[in-house]
Short mmCIF file of C-alpha atoms and ligand atoms in Angstrom, two decimals:
data_model
loop_
_atom_site.label_atom_id
_atom_site.label_comp_id
_atom_site.label_asym_id
_atom_site.label_seq_id
_atom_site.Cartn_x
_atom_site.Cartn_y
_atom_site.Cartn_z
CA UNK A 1190 -42.40 9.48 119.17
CA UNK A 1191 -40.31 11.84 117.03
CA UNK A 1192 -43.45 13.19 115.30
CA UNK A 1193 -44.90 13.64 118.78
CA UNK A 1194 -41.96 15.73 119.92
CA UNK A 1195 -42.00 17.73 116.72
CA UNK A 1196 -45.63 18.72 117.21
CA UNK A 1197 -45.22 19.88 120.83
CA UNK A 1198 -43.56 23.23 121.35
CA UNK A 1199 -41.06 21.84 123.84
CA UNK A 1200 -39.74 18.30 123.84
CA UNK A 1201 -39.44 16.28 127.02
CA UNK A 1202 -35.72 16.71 126.86
CA UNK A 1203 -36.15 20.48 126.72
CA UNK A 1204 -38.53 20.29 129.65
CA UNK A 1205 -35.95 18.33 131.69
CA UNK A 1206 -33.41 20.89 130.74
CA UNK A 1207 -35.60 23.76 131.93
CA UNK A 1208 -36.38 21.90 135.16
CA UNK A 1209 -32.68 21.32 135.77
CA UNK A 1210 -31.91 24.99 135.27
CA UNK A 1211 -34.73 25.88 137.65
CA UNK A 1212 -33.34 23.57 140.34
CA UNK A 1213 -29.84 25.02 139.96
CA UNK A 1214 -31.33 28.52 140.29
CA UNK A 1215 -33.28 27.42 143.36
CA UNK A 1216 -30.17 26.05 145.03
CA UNK A 1217 -28.34 29.27 144.25
CA UNK A 1218 -31.13 31.29 145.85
CA UNK A 1219 -30.80 29.20 149.01
CA UNK A 1220 -27.25 30.46 149.27
CA UNK A 1221 -28.58 34.03 149.30
CA UNK A 1222 -30.10 33.44 152.73
CA UNK A 1223 -26.80 32.32 154.26
CA UNK A 1224 -25.08 34.05 157.14
CA UNK A 1225 -21.55 35.35 156.43
CA UNK A 1226 -20.03 32.32 158.22
CA UNK A 1227 -22.12 29.86 156.25
CA UNK A 1228 -21.21 31.66 153.07
CA UNK A 1229 -17.54 31.48 153.96
CA UNK A 1230 -17.75 27.74 154.67
CA UNK A 1231 -19.55 27.13 151.39
CA UNK A 1232 -17.73 29.54 149.13
CA UNK A 1233 -16.24 26.77 147.05
CA UNK A 1234 -19.61 25.06 146.65
CA UNK A 1235 -21.23 28.32 145.66
CA UNK A 1236 -18.59 28.86 142.96
CA UNK A 1237 -19.09 25.32 141.72
CA UNK A 1238 -22.82 25.76 141.57
CA UNK A 1239 -22.47 29.01 139.62
CA UNK A 1240 -20.16 27.22 137.24
CA UNK A 1241 -22.75 24.48 136.88
CA UNK A 1242 -25.38 27.08 135.93
CA UNK A 1243 -23.04 28.58 133.35
CA UNK A 1244 -22.26 25.12 132.02
CA UNK A 1245 -25.92 24.33 131.61
CA UNK A 1246 -26.86 27.63 129.99
CA UNK A 1247 -24.02 27.42 127.50
CA UNK A 1248 -24.43 23.69 126.86
CA UNK A 1249 -20.93 22.80 127.93
CA UNK A 1250 -20.36 19.06 128.01
CA UNK A 1251 -17.58 17.94 130.35
CA UNK A 1252 -15.83 14.65 129.74
CA UNK A 1253 -13.51 13.71 132.57
CA UNK A 1254 -10.62 11.29 132.19
CA UNK A 1255 -10.10 9.47 135.43
CA UNK A 1256 -7.84 6.63 136.53
CA UNK A 1257 -4.62 5.59 138.19
CA UNK A 1258 -1.32 7.31 137.52
CA UNK A 1259 0.59 6.55 134.36
CA UNK A 1260 -2.28 4.80 132.59
CA UNK A 1261 -2.22 7.37 129.76
CA UNK A 1262 -5.02 9.80 130.64
CA UNK A 1263 -3.07 12.82 129.38
CA UNK A 1264 -1.92 10.92 126.29
CA UNK A 1265 -5.54 10.03 125.56
CA UNK A 1266 -6.53 13.69 125.67
CA UNK A 1267 -3.83 14.42 123.10
CA UNK A 1268 -4.93 11.54 120.92
CA UNK A 1269 -8.63 12.41 121.08
CA UNK A 1270 -8.13 16.12 120.48
CA UNK A 1271 -5.46 15.50 117.83
CA UNK A 1272 -3.20 18.07 119.48
CA UNK A 1273 -0.33 17.75 121.89
CA UNK A 1274 -2.01 19.73 124.63
CA UNK A 1275 -1.38 17.63 127.69
CA UNK A 1276 2.00 16.83 129.15
CA UNK A 1277 2.70 13.16 129.05
CA UNK A 1278 5.47 11.63 131.07
CA UNK A 1279 6.74 8.22 131.95
CA UNK A 1280 7.00 9.36 135.57
CA UNK A 1281 3.79 8.53 137.42
CA UNK A 1282 1.99 11.42 139.11
CA UNK A 1283 2.88 13.82 136.31
CA UNK A 1284 -0.44 15.62 136.06
CA UNK A 1285 -0.84 17.67 139.22
CA UNK A 1286 -3.90 19.77 138.44
CA UNK A 1287 -7.30 19.28 136.98
CA UNK A 1288 -7.24 21.06 133.65
CA UNK A 1289 -9.22 21.03 130.44
CA UNK A 1290 -9.04 21.48 126.73
CA UNK A 1291 -11.81 22.29 124.24
CA UNK A 1292 -12.48 19.35 122.00
CA UNK A 1293 -13.53 21.29 118.95
CA UNK A 1294 -12.69 18.54 116.50
CA UNK A 1295 -15.36 16.23 117.89
CA UNK A 1296 -18.03 18.32 116.18
CA UNK A 1297 -20.75 17.71 118.77
CA UNK A 1298 -23.03 20.49 119.97
CA UNK A 1299 -26.04 20.25 122.25
CA UNK A 1300 -29.13 20.74 120.08
CA UNK A 1301 -30.54 24.25 120.35
CA UNK A 1302 -27.50 25.74 122.11
CA UNK A 1303 -25.31 27.60 119.70
CA UNK A 1304 -22.52 28.19 122.24
CA UNK A 1305 -22.32 24.53 123.11
CA UNK A 1306 -18.92 22.85 123.23
CA UNK A 1307 -17.27 19.74 124.56
CA UNK A 1308 -14.36 19.82 127.00
CA UNK A 1309 -11.89 17.07 127.81
CA UNK A 1310 -10.77 17.27 131.42
CA UNK A 1311 -7.50 15.79 132.59
CA UNK A 1312 -7.13 14.79 136.23
CA UNK A 1313 -4.26 13.62 138.45
CA UNK A 1314 -3.89 9.87 138.94
CA UNK A 1315 -5.83 8.53 141.90
CA UNK A 1316 -3.21 6.28 143.48
CA UNK A 1317 -0.30 8.64 143.75
CA UNK A 1318 1.73 8.35 146.92
CA UNK A 1319 0.90 11.32 149.18
CA UNK A 1320 -1.56 12.46 146.57
CA UNK A 1321 -4.75 12.29 148.64
CA UNK A 1322 -5.55 15.91 147.88
CA UNK A 1323 -5.06 15.43 144.17
CA UNK A 1324 -7.14 12.29 144.20
CA UNK A 1325 -9.88 14.31 145.88
CA UNK A 1326 -9.60 16.91 143.11
CA UNK A 1327 -9.96 14.16 140.52
CA UNK A 1328 -13.03 12.78 142.28
CA UNK A 1329 -14.61 16.20 142.46
CA UNK A 1330 -14.08 16.63 138.73
CA UNK A 1331 -15.69 13.23 138.15
CA UNK A 1332 -18.69 14.24 140.24
CA UNK A 1333 -19.29 17.20 137.95
CA UNK A 1334 -18.66 15.28 134.72
CA UNK A 1335 -21.34 14.50 132.18
CA UNK A 1336 -19.41 11.52 130.96
CA UNK A 1337 -16.46 9.74 132.53
CA UNK A 1338 -13.69 7.95 130.71
CA UNK A 1339 -12.04 5.61 133.15
CA UNK A 1340 -8.54 4.80 131.93
CA UNK A 1341 -6.62 1.64 132.74
CA UNK A 1342 -3.72 -0.12 131.08
CA UNK A 1343 -4.19 -3.65 132.35
CA UNK A 1344 -6.65 -5.81 134.22
CA UNK A 1345 -8.23 -3.77 137.02
CA UNK A 1346 -6.57 -3.82 140.43
CA UNK A 1347 -8.51 -3.42 143.65
CA UNK A 1348 -8.19 0.38 143.83
CA UNK A 1349 -9.37 0.78 140.26
CA UNK A 1350 -12.24 -1.62 140.70
CA UNK A 1351 -13.45 0.13 143.87
CA UNK A 1352 -13.22 3.57 142.22
CA UNK A 1353 -15.05 2.36 139.14
CA UNK A 1354 -17.88 0.82 141.13
CA UNK A 1355 -18.19 4.00 143.19
CA UNK A 1356 -18.44 6.12 140.04
CA UNK A 1357 -20.88 3.71 138.42
CA UNK A 1358 -23.21 4.28 141.38
CA UNK A 1359 -23.63 7.89 140.20
CA UNK A 1360 -25.50 6.60 137.12
CA UNK A 1361 -23.45 8.69 134.76
CA UNK A 1362 -22.23 7.14 131.57
CA UNK A 1363 -18.79 5.64 132.05
CA UNK A 1364 -16.59 4.32 129.28
CA UNK A 1365 -13.59 2.21 130.17
CA UNK A 1366 -10.56 2.89 127.97
CA UNK A 1367 -8.19 -0.04 128.08
CA UNK A 1368 -5.09 1.79 126.99
CA UNK A 1369 -1.58 0.84 125.83
CA UNK A 1370 -2.95 -1.89 123.61
CA UNK A 1371 0.31 -1.80 121.63
CA UNK A 1372 2.25 -3.40 124.48
CA UNK A 1373 0.14 -6.55 124.22
CA UNK A 1374 0.13 -9.12 121.44
CA UNK A 1375 -3.19 -9.86 119.78
CA UNK A 1376 -3.90 -12.91 121.93
CA UNK A 1377 -3.27 -10.98 125.15
CA UNK A 1378 -5.36 -8.10 123.89
CA UNK A 1379 -8.35 -10.32 123.29
CA UNK A 1380 -7.93 -12.12 126.59
CA UNK A 1381 -7.75 -8.82 128.48
CA UNK A 1382 -10.83 -7.36 126.81
CA UNK A 1383 -12.73 -10.57 127.30
CA UNK A 1384 -11.97 -10.85 130.99
CA UNK A 1385 -13.02 -7.23 131.54
CA UNK A 1386 -16.19 -7.48 129.46
CA UNK A 1387 -17.40 -10.92 130.49
CA UNK A 1388 -16.13 -11.27 133.98
CA UNK A 1389 -14.86 -8.32 135.97
CA UNK A 1390 -17.37 -5.70 134.99
CA UNK A 1391 -20.41 -7.73 134.19
CA UNK A 1392 -23.45 -5.82 135.37
CA UNK A 1393 -21.38 -2.70 135.99
CA UNK A 1394 -20.42 -1.66 132.47
CA UNK A 1395 -21.91 -2.83 129.19
CA UNK A 1396 -19.40 -4.70 126.98
CA UNK A 1397 -19.69 -2.01 124.27
CA UNK A 1398 -18.55 0.59 126.82
CA UNK A 1399 -15.20 -1.16 127.33
CA UNK A 1400 -12.91 0.00 124.55
CA UNK A 1401 -9.33 -0.72 123.53
CA UNK A 1402 -7.12 2.32 122.91
CA UNK A 1403 -3.55 3.11 122.02
CA UNK A 1404 -2.96 6.72 122.88
CA UNK A 1405 0.80 7.02 122.65
CA UNK A 1406 2.29 3.93 121.01
CA UNK A 1407 5.93 3.00 121.46
CA UNK A 1408 8.18 3.58 118.48
CA UNK A 1409 8.60 0.65 116.17
CA UNK A 1410 11.36 -0.35 113.85
CA UNK A 1411 10.24 -0.35 110.27
CA UNK A 1412 12.16 -2.01 107.42
CA UNK A 1413 11.68 0.07 104.32
CA UNK A 1414 12.45 -1.38 100.92
CA UNK A 1415 13.68 1.22 98.47
CA UNK A 1416 13.15 1.27 94.70
CA UNK A 1417 16.69 0.11 94.10
CA UNK A 1418 16.08 -3.00 96.17
CA UNK A 1419 18.09 -1.87 99.20
CA UNK A 1420 16.46 -1.80 102.64
CA UNK A 1421 16.76 0.75 105.41
CA UNK A 1422 15.77 0.40 109.06
CA UNK A 1423 13.84 3.29 110.52
CA UNK A 1424 12.18 3.83 113.88
CA UNK A 1425 8.87 5.63 113.77
CA UNK A 1426 5.99 6.12 116.09
CA UNK A 1427 2.82 4.46 114.82
CA UNK A 1428 -0.32 6.58 114.85
CA UNK A 1429 -2.44 6.48 117.97
CA UNK A 1430 -5.64 4.50 117.75
CA UNK A 1431 -8.55 5.92 119.72
CA UNK A 1432 -11.20 5.72 117.03
CA UNK A 1433 -13.52 3.14 118.72
CA UNK A 1434 -13.51 5.24 121.91
CA UNK A 1435 -14.18 8.44 119.99
CA UNK A 1436 -17.09 6.88 118.12
CA UNK A 1437 -18.63 5.55 121.31
CA UNK A 1438 -18.34 8.95 122.99
CA UNK A 1439 -20.11 10.59 120.07
CA UNK A 1440 -22.78 7.90 120.05
CA UNK A 1441 -23.52 8.49 123.73
CA UNK A 1442 -23.61 12.26 123.24
CA UNK A 1443 -25.83 12.08 120.16
CA UNK A 1444 -28.33 9.82 121.86
CA UNK A 1445 -28.54 11.54 125.24
CA UNK A 1446 -26.28 14.59 125.36
CA UNK A 1447 -28.86 17.14 126.43
CA UNK A 1448 -30.57 14.79 128.87
CA UNK A 1449 -27.21 13.98 130.45
CA UNK A 1450 -26.45 17.63 130.92
CA UNK A 1451 -29.81 18.21 132.57
CA UNK A 1452 -29.71 15.14 134.80
CA UNK A 1453 -26.19 15.90 135.93
CA UNK A 1454 -26.95 19.53 136.78
CA UNK A 1455 -30.12 18.62 138.67
CA UNK A 1456 -28.32 15.96 140.72
CA UNK A 1457 -25.50 18.35 141.42
CA UNK A 1458 -27.84 21.09 142.59
CA UNK A 1459 -29.70 18.67 144.87
CA UNK A 1460 -26.43 17.57 146.34
CA UNK A 1461 -25.35 21.15 147.03
CA UNK A 1462 -28.72 21.94 148.66
CA UNK A 1463 -28.24 18.99 151.00
CA UNK A 1464 -24.74 20.12 151.80
CA UNK A 1465 -25.95 23.65 152.47
CA UNK A 1466 -28.61 22.39 154.86
CA UNK A 1467 -26.11 20.14 156.65
CA UNK A 1468 -23.56 22.95 156.95
CA UNK A 1469 -26.18 25.30 158.38
CA UNK A 1470 -27.04 22.75 161.05
CA UNK A 1471 -23.39 22.04 161.81
CA UNK A 1472 -22.37 25.69 162.08
CA UNK A 1473 -25.34 26.62 164.24
CA UNK A 1474 -24.63 23.68 166.46
CA UNK A 1475 -20.98 24.62 166.81
CA UNK A 1476 -21.80 28.22 167.58
CA UNK A 1477 -24.51 27.25 170.06
CA UNK A 1478 -22.11 24.90 171.86
CA UNK A 1479 -19.51 27.64 172.11
CA UNK A 1480 -22.07 30.03 173.55
CA UNK A 1481 -23.28 27.43 176.06
CA UNK A 1482 -19.77 26.64 177.23
CA UNK A 1483 -18.76 30.26 177.64
CA UNK A 1484 -21.91 31.07 179.63
CA UNK A 1485 -21.40 27.97 181.78
CA UNK A 1486 -17.87 29.11 182.57
CA UNK A 1487 -19.09 32.63 183.28
CA UNK A 1488 -21.66 31.26 185.69
CA UNK A 1489 -19.13 28.96 187.39
CA UNK A 1490 -16.71 31.78 187.96
CA UNK A 1491 -19.42 34.14 189.16
CA UNK A 1492 -20.64 31.60 191.71
CA UNK A 1493 -17.16 30.54 192.76
CA UNK A 1494 -16.14 34.10 193.46
CA UNK A 1495 -19.42 35.07 195.05
CA UNK A 1496 -21.07 31.95 196.52
CA UNK A 1497 -24.83 31.96 197.09
CA UNK A 1498 -27.16 29.16 198.17
CA UNK A 1499 -27.33 26.42 195.54
CA UNK A 1500 -31.07 26.59 195.05
CA UNK A 1501 -30.90 30.28 194.14
CA UNK A 1502 -28.12 29.84 191.66
CA UNK A 1503 -29.69 26.94 189.87
CA UNK A 1504 -32.99 28.65 189.32
CA UNK A 1505 -33.60 31.09 186.49
CA UNK A 1506 -30.57 33.32 186.83
CA UNK A 1507 -29.85 36.33 184.67
CA UNK A 1508 -26.80 34.63 183.18
CA UNK A 1509 -28.89 31.69 181.98
CA UNK A 1510 -31.62 33.92 180.61
CA UNK A 1511 -29.09 35.95 178.64
CA UNK A 1512 -27.59 32.73 177.32
CA UNK A 1513 -31.02 31.63 176.13
CA UNK A 1514 -31.60 34.95 174.35
CA UNK A 1515 -28.22 34.58 172.61
CA UNK A 1516 -29.03 31.01 171.57
CA UNK A 1517 -32.36 32.18 170.18
CA UNK A 1518 -30.52 34.68 168.00
CA UNK A 1519 -28.33 31.91 166.56
CA UNK A 1520 -31.44 30.00 165.52
CA UNK A 1521 -33.17 33.11 164.22
CA UNK A 1522 -35.76 33.04 167.02
CA UNK A 1523 -35.90 36.35 168.89
CA UNK A 1524 -36.87 36.10 172.55
CA UNK A 1525 -37.44 38.69 175.26
CA UNK A 1526 -35.44 38.40 178.47
CA UNK A 1527 -38.65 37.74 180.41
CA UNK A 1528 -39.62 34.85 178.14
CA UNK A 1529 -36.09 33.50 178.31
CA UNK A 1530 -36.32 33.55 182.10
CA UNK A 1531 -39.54 31.52 182.01
CA UNK A 1532 -37.95 29.02 179.65
CA UNK A 1533 -34.98 28.64 182.02
CA UNK A 1534 -37.31 28.10 184.96
CA UNK A 1535 -39.27 25.49 183.00
CA UNK A 1536 -36.09 23.63 182.12
CA UNK A 1537 -34.76 23.79 185.67
CA UNK A 1538 -38.03 22.42 186.98
CA UNK A 1539 -38.04 19.65 184.39
CA UNK A 1540 -34.55 18.72 185.48
CA UNK A 1541 -35.49 18.49 189.16
CA UNK A 1542 -32.67 20.92 189.63
CA UNK A 1543 -32.75 21.71 193.33
CA UNK A 1544 -32.52 18.03 194.23
CA UNK A 1545 -29.63 17.55 191.87
CA UNK A 1546 -27.64 20.53 193.06
CA UNK A 1547 -26.26 18.90 196.20
CA UNK A 1548 -25.19 15.73 194.40
CA UNK A 1549 -23.52 17.76 191.69
CA UNK A 1550 -21.61 19.87 194.14
CA UNK A 1551 -20.42 16.62 195.68
CA UNK A 1552 -19.17 15.25 192.33
CA UNK A 1553 -17.49 18.53 191.56
CA UNK A 1554 -15.83 18.60 195.01
CA UNK A 1555 -13.80 15.50 194.31
CA UNK A 1556 -12.87 16.72 190.86
CA UNK A 1557 -11.65 20.06 192.13
CA UNK A 1558 -9.71 18.71 195.08
CA UNK A 1559 -6.34 19.05 193.40
CA UNK A 1560 -6.94 22.55 192.16
CA UNK A 1561 -4.94 24.95 194.30
CA UNK A 1562 -5.05 28.50 193.18
CA UNK A 1563 -3.90 30.34 196.19
CA UNK A 1564 -6.94 32.35 197.33
CA UNK A 1565 -8.96 30.55 199.97
CA UNK A 1566 -12.36 31.95 199.06
CA UNK A 1567 -12.11 30.92 195.45
CA UNK A 1568 -10.99 27.42 196.30
CA UNK A 1569 -13.80 26.47 198.62
CA UNK A 1570 -16.52 27.70 196.31
CA UNK A 1571 -15.12 26.17 193.16
CA UNK A 1572 -17.12 22.91 193.28
CA UNK A 1573 -20.28 24.87 193.84
CA UNK A 1574 -19.37 27.14 190.97
CA UNK A 1575 -18.71 24.17 188.72
CA UNK A 1576 -22.02 22.60 189.69
CA UNK A 1577 -23.76 25.85 188.80
CA UNK A 1578 -21.88 25.96 185.50
CA UNK A 1579 -22.97 22.41 184.80
CA UNK A 1580 -26.54 23.52 185.42
CA UNK A 1581 -26.16 26.28 182.85
CA UNK A 1582 -24.71 23.76 180.45
CA UNK A 1583 -27.80 21.58 180.74
CA UNK A 1584 -30.15 24.57 180.48
CA UNK A 1585 -28.25 25.62 177.35
CA UNK A 1586 -28.48 22.17 175.77
CA UNK A 1587 -32.20 21.99 176.48
CA UNK A 1588 -32.76 25.49 175.07
CA UNK A 1589 -30.75 24.50 172.01
CA UNK A 1590 -33.05 21.54 171.49
CA UNK A 1591 -36.05 23.84 171.92
CA UNK A 1592 -34.77 26.26 169.25
CA UNK A 1593 -33.72 23.49 166.90
CA UNK A 1594 -37.31 22.35 166.94
CA UNK A 1595 -38.64 25.78 165.99
CA UNK A 1596 -39.27 27.00 169.57
CA UNK A 1597 -41.03 23.84 170.67
CA UNK A 1598 -40.26 20.59 172.49
CA UNK A 1599 -40.91 18.65 169.29
CA UNK A 1600 -44.14 17.12 170.54
CA UNK A 1601 -42.55 15.77 173.74
CA UNK A 1602 -42.87 16.79 177.34
CA UNK A 1603 -40.05 19.13 178.46
CA UNK A 1604 -39.25 16.67 181.23
CA UNK A 1605 -38.67 13.87 178.71
CA UNK A 1606 -36.35 16.02 176.65
CA UNK A 1607 -34.38 17.32 179.62
CA UNK A 1608 -34.08 13.84 181.15
CA UNK A 1609 -32.71 12.55 177.87
CA UNK A 1610 -30.17 15.38 177.73
CA UNK A 1611 -29.12 14.63 181.30
CA UNK A 1612 -28.69 10.97 180.47
CA UNK A 1613 -26.71 11.66 177.33
CA UNK A 1614 -24.39 14.23 178.87
CA UNK A 1615 -21.07 12.97 180.11
CA UNK A 1616 -21.05 14.79 183.44
CA UNK A 1617 -17.43 14.07 184.20
CA UNK A 1618 -16.14 15.41 180.92
CA UNK A 1619 -18.26 18.58 181.06
CA UNK A 1620 -17.01 19.26 184.59
CA UNK A 1621 -13.48 18.56 183.47
CA UNK A 1622 -13.84 21.05 180.62
CA UNK A 1623 -15.34 23.61 183.01
CA UNK A 1624 -12.48 23.04 185.39
CA UNK A 1625 -9.94 23.83 182.68
CA UNK A 1626 -11.78 26.92 181.56
CA UNK A 1627 -12.27 28.14 185.13
CA UNK A 1628 -8.60 27.61 185.85
CA UNK A 1629 -7.71 29.82 182.87
CA UNK A 1630 -10.21 32.48 183.89
CA UNK A 1631 -9.22 32.54 187.53
CA UNK A 1632 -5.57 32.77 186.69
CA UNK A 1633 -6.33 35.94 184.77
CA UNK A 1634 -8.55 37.18 187.60
CA UNK A 1635 -5.84 36.50 190.16
CA UNK A 1636 -3.55 38.89 188.38
CA UNK A 1637 -6.37 41.40 188.34
CA UNK A 1638 -6.88 40.78 192.06
CA UNK A 1639 -3.19 41.18 192.77
CA UNK A 1640 -3.13 44.39 190.73
CA UNK A 1641 -6.14 45.70 192.61
CA UNK A 1642 -4.65 44.79 196.00
CA UNK A 1643 -1.36 46.46 195.31
CA UNK A 1644 -3.14 49.51 193.97
CA UNK A 1645 -5.24 49.61 197.14
CA UNK A 1646 -2.11 49.11 199.22
CA UNK A 1647 -0.47 52.19 197.77
CA UNK A 1648 -3.47 54.40 198.50
N1 LIG B 186 3.07 1.94 125.02
C1 LIG B 186 2.21 2.89 125.31
N2 LIG B 186 2.53 3.84 126.20
C2 LIG B 186 1.62 4.80 126.45
C3 LIG B 186 0.35 4.83 125.86
N3 LIG B 186 -0.33 5.87 126.33
C4 LIG B 186 0.48 6.47 127.22
N4 LIG B 186 1.66 5.84 127.28
C5 LIG B 186 2.82 6.18 128.08
O1 LIG B 186 2.49 6.07 129.45
C6 LIG B 186 3.19 7.05 130.21
C7 LIG B 186 2.17 7.84 131.02
O2 LIG B 186 1.33 8.54 130.16
P1 LIG B 186 0.49 9.80 130.67
O3 LIG B 186 -0.43 10.19 129.60
O4 LIG B 186 1.40 10.82 131.24
O5 LIG B 186 -0.30 9.10 131.84
P2 LIG B 186 -1.28 9.78 132.91
O6 LIG B 186 -2.34 8.79 133.18
O7 LIG B 186 -1.68 11.11 132.44
O8 LIG B 186 -0.32 9.85 134.14
P3 LIG B 186 -0.40 10.86 135.44
O9 LIG B 186 -0.61 12.24 134.91
O10 LIG B 186 0.93 10.67 136.06
O11 LIG B 186 -1.51 10.38 136.28
C8 LIG B 186 3.92 7.90 129.20
O12 LIG B 186 5.25 7.46 129.15
C9 LIG B 186 3.22 7.63 127.90
O13 LIG B 186 4.07 7.77 126.78
C10 LIG B 186 0.05 3.82 124.90
O14 LIG B 186 -1.03 3.76 124.31
N5 LIG B 186 1.02 2.89 124.69
MG1 LIG B 187 -1.44 12.90 133.26
#
């Protein structure tokens, strides 16, 4: 196979690498087509994706240390890098930020990428009290990692086990560092490793990926015998022992470093594309719902202030047609006012509107009974206004469906779609919402009315 790869201009690994870069670029291009709001909502993701592209181009390998507080993640970074870079403290929850250090001493570079380097990334402990945000930061770092070192200092508890299984599902290489080996005697050490390798993590991690470490051993008392036969007692800190972990990391990188980088970047880009698509849908939906509600309120108030026969109001009114045009803009589907009017009429017909109008006005009447606003005209027409507003709400929802399906009814009859919307809509709660909005609006209008009256009075 190696002679095979040598004879072809680009190896399979290189091909995967190129494909991964292409998919990151593709995802980035998708962001170009975003509206300002979408861009705002996804700014963080966009930055992350750009970073992922940079990481891939430069061949940066990220190794994330992840685990509960106080297990020795920061100490392990110091021991692996051979420098005291990370702050280590006996107080749990010491590391508050995700931060990284170049691991130059490891000597690994991704083949063919001269700039390539390995970074060790320290994260906050995942079980810190009130540390949900920091735990989320740690998880995000793990999602981006090429290799994860999960750090524990005893048998796994439930939180650790759940987090480990969740990470293992990402199919990234995970090594378990069983740290603080110096606090156990040799019998305990063996028992602990055996239970983790044979029992707890069988089928989740391979035994060779579970490694004992001593990152920051406790001081020991040494008895030193001098040349003259006298002895002195001295306390010294033994050297850390992270060699088996270091060797395993290098083994994993040597055998699949470039492929890991590629796979990770491609998965990350796919994930961001999905998120982008979901955000687009969510934001459009939110905006469309806001538009529908504000038009429904506008219609309710207009009808309440200036009552007209129900059948006229619930047909294709100008308010509804304008709402439909606005909704079309949200979904990137331009529509003339005349076409919007026809769509409204079609929806109203499908809903059997005229028949429904009376019943709706009746429902609204009971709901609006308690609403006393002072001006007689407004009060009596309120239920009718609310019923009209409810009609606009349904027209809006149906139009939204129509635009969501690329200006079509998605292969169904309009009547089927509209009936489903009617069934799904909680009439009472929409009317309630309308009532609140109308109350706000009318209160403002009343002041306007009062102002107008007094102005007229002074003429
Ligand atoms: N005995 C012993 N203690 C260790 C070892 N490694 C770390 N410690 C101690 O464990 C404590 C926590 O170490 P840290 O490296 O700060 O642990 P951490 O996982 O980074 O903790 P947080 O940042 O709070 O999540 C410190 O007092 C270290 O000295 C070890 O191998 N043996
Ligand atoms: Mg720490």
